[in-house]
Short mmCIF file of C-alpha atoms in Angstrom, two decimals:
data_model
loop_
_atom_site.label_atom_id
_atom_site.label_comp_id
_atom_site.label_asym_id
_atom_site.label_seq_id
_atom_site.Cartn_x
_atom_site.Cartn_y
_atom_site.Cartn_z
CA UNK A 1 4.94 15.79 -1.70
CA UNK A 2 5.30 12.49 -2.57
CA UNK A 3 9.25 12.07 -2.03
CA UNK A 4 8.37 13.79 1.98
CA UNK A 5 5.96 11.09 2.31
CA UNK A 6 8.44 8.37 1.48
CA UNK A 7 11.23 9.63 3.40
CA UNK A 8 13.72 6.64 2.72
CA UNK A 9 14.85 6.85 6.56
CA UNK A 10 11.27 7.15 8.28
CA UNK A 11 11.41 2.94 8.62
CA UNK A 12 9.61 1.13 11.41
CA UNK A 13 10.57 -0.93 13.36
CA UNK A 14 10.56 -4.54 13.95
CA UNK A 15 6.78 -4.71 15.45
CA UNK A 16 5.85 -1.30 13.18
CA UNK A 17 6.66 0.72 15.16
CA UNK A 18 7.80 4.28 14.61
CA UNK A 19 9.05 5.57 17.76
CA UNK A 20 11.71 7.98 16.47
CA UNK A 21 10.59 11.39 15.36
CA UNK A 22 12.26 14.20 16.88
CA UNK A 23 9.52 17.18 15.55
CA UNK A 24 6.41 17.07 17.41
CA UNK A 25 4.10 17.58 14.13
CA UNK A 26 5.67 14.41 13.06
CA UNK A 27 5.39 12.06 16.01
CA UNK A 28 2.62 10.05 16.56
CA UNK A 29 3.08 8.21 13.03
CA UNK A 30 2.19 5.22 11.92
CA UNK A 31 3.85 1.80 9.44
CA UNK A 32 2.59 1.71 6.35
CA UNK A 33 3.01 0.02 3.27
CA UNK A 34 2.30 1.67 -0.32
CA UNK A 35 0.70 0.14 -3.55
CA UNK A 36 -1.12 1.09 -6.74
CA UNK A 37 -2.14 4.35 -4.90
CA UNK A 38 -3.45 2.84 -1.70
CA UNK A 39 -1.77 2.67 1.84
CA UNK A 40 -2.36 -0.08 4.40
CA UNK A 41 -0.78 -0.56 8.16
CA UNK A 42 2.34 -2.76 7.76
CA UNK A 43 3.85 -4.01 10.86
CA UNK A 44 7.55 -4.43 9.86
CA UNK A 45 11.12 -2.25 9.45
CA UNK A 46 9.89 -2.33 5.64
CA UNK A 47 7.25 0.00 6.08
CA UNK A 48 7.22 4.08 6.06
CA UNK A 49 6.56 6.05 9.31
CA UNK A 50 3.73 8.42 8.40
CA UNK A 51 1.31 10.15 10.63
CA UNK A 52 -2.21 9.57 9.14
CA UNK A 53 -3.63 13.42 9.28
CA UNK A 54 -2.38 16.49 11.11
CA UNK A 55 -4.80 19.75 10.70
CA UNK A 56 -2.51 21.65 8.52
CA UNK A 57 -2.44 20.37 4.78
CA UNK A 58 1.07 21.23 4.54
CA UNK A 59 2.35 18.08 6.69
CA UNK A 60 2.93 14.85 4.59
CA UNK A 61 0.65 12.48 5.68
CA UNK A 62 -1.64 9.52 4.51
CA UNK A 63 -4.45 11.84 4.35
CA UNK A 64 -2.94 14.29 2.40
CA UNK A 65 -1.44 12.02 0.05
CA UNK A 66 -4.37 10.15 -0.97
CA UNK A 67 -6.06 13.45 -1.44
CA UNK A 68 -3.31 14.70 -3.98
CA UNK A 69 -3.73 10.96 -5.65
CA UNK A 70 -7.08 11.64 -6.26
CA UNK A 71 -6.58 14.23 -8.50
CA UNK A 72 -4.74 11.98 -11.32
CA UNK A 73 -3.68 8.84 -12.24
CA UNK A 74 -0.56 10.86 -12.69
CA UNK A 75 -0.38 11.65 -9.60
CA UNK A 76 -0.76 8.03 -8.48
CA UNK A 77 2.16 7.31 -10.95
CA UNK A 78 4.36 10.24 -9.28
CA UNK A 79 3.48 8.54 -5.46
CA UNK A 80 4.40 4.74 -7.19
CA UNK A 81 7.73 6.38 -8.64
CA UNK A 82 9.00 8.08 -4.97
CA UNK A 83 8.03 4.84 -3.28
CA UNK A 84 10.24 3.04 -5.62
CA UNK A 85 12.75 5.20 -5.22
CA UNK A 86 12.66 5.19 -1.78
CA UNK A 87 13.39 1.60 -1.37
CA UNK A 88 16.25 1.67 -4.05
CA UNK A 89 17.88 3.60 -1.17
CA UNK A 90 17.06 1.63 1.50
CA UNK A 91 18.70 -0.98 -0.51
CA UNK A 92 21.66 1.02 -2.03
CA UNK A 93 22.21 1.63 2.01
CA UNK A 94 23.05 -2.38 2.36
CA UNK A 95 23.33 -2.43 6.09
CA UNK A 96 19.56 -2.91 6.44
CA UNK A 97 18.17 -5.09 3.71
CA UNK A 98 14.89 -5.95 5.93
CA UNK A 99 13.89 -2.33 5.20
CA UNK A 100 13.23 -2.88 1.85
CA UNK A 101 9.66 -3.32 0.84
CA UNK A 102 9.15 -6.11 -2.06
CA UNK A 103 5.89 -7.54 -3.70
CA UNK A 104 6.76 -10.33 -1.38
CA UNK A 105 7.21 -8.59 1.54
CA UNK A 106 3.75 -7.05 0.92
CA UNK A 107 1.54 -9.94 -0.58
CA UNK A 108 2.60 -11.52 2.53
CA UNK A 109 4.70 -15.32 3.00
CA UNK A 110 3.39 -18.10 0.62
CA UNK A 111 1.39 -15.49 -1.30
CA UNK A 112 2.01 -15.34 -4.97
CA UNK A 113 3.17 -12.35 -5.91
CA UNK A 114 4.40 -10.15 -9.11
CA UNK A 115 5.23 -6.60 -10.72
CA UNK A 116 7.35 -3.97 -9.13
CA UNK A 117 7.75 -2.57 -5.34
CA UNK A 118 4.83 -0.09 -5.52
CA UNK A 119 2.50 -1.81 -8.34
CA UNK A 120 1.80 -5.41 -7.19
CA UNK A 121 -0.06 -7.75 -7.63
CA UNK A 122 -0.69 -10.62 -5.34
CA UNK A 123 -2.36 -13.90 -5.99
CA UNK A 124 -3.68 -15.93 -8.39
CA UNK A 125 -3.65 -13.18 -10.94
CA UNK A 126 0.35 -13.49 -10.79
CA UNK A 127 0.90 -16.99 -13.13
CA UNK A 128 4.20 -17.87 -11.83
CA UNK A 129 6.53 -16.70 -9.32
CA UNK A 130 8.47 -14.57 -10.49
CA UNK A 131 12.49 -14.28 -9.45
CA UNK A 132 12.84 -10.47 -8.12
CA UNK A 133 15.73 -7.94 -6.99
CA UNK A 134 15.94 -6.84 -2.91
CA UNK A 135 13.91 -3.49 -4.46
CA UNK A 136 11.03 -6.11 -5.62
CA UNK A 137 11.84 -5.39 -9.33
CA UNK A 138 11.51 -8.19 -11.76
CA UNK A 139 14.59 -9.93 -12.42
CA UNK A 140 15.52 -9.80 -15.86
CA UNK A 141 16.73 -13.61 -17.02
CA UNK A 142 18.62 -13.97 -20.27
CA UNK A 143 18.61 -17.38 -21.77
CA UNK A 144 21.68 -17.76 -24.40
CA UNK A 145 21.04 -20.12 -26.99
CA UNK A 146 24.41 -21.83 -28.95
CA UNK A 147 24.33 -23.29 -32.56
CA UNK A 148 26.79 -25.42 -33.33
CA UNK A 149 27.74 -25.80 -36.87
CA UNK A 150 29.91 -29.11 -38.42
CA UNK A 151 31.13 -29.07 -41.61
CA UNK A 152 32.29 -32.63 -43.09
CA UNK A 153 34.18 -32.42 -46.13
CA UNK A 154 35.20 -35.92 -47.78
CA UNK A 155 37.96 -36.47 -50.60
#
């Protein structure tokens, strides 16, 4: 369920807007954004395209989702693991790197922000900015210390 709900391609568009569904049970969606098991309207191309509810259970939708979350916090971890995913595409893609949904993107400009695309956190519980990938993932930074050794031998 969670990989049809966070159909890499289903972006929005500039304004959130997500014109572009050819089936008829899947127009009418709506931009969201995705973290630590909750959705909430995003109105950019880094959102997903999701209708909110559709009578049948067997359409991926907002609704549906949240119900299948509330089940387990495993379940929550399966939805945080497909969103992920989903953006590594987007970005793998390369032509569209405004599609990809980061902890900055979704904290919001001049917010603090910190963990992984999916799982963030956003203000003042976040110590330090913290450098990330186009996915949102932490960037790993290696610091390489050198020891020099001189030996002075006298005769």
């Amino acid at each position: 369920l969670a990989s049809q709900v966070f159909t890499p391609w289903h972006t929005c568009g500039q304004d959130g807007s997500c014109p572009w569904h050819r089936l008829p049970k899947f127009r009418g969606g709506e931009c969201w954004a995705f973290n630590k098991g909750e959705f909430t309207r995003y109105h950019g191309p880094a959102g997903v395209c999701i209708k909110k509810s559709w009578p049948s259970r067997h359409i991926p939708t907002v609704d549906y989702a949240k119900a299948n979350m509330a089940h387990s916090w495993q379940n929550v971890a399966d939805f945080i693991a497909a969103y992920q995913w989903s953006m590594e595409q987007r970005e793998s893609w390369g032509d569209r790197p405004d599609t990809v949904m980061t902890c900055q993107l979704f904290c919001g400009e001049g917010n603090r922000s910190c963990g992984n695309t999916g799982d963030c956190t956003c203000g003042e519980a976040c110590a330090e900015p913290t450098p990330v990938t186009t996915a949102g993932n932490q960037a790993t930074l290696a610091t390489t210390t050198t020891t020099t050794t001189t030996t002075t031998t006298t005769t």
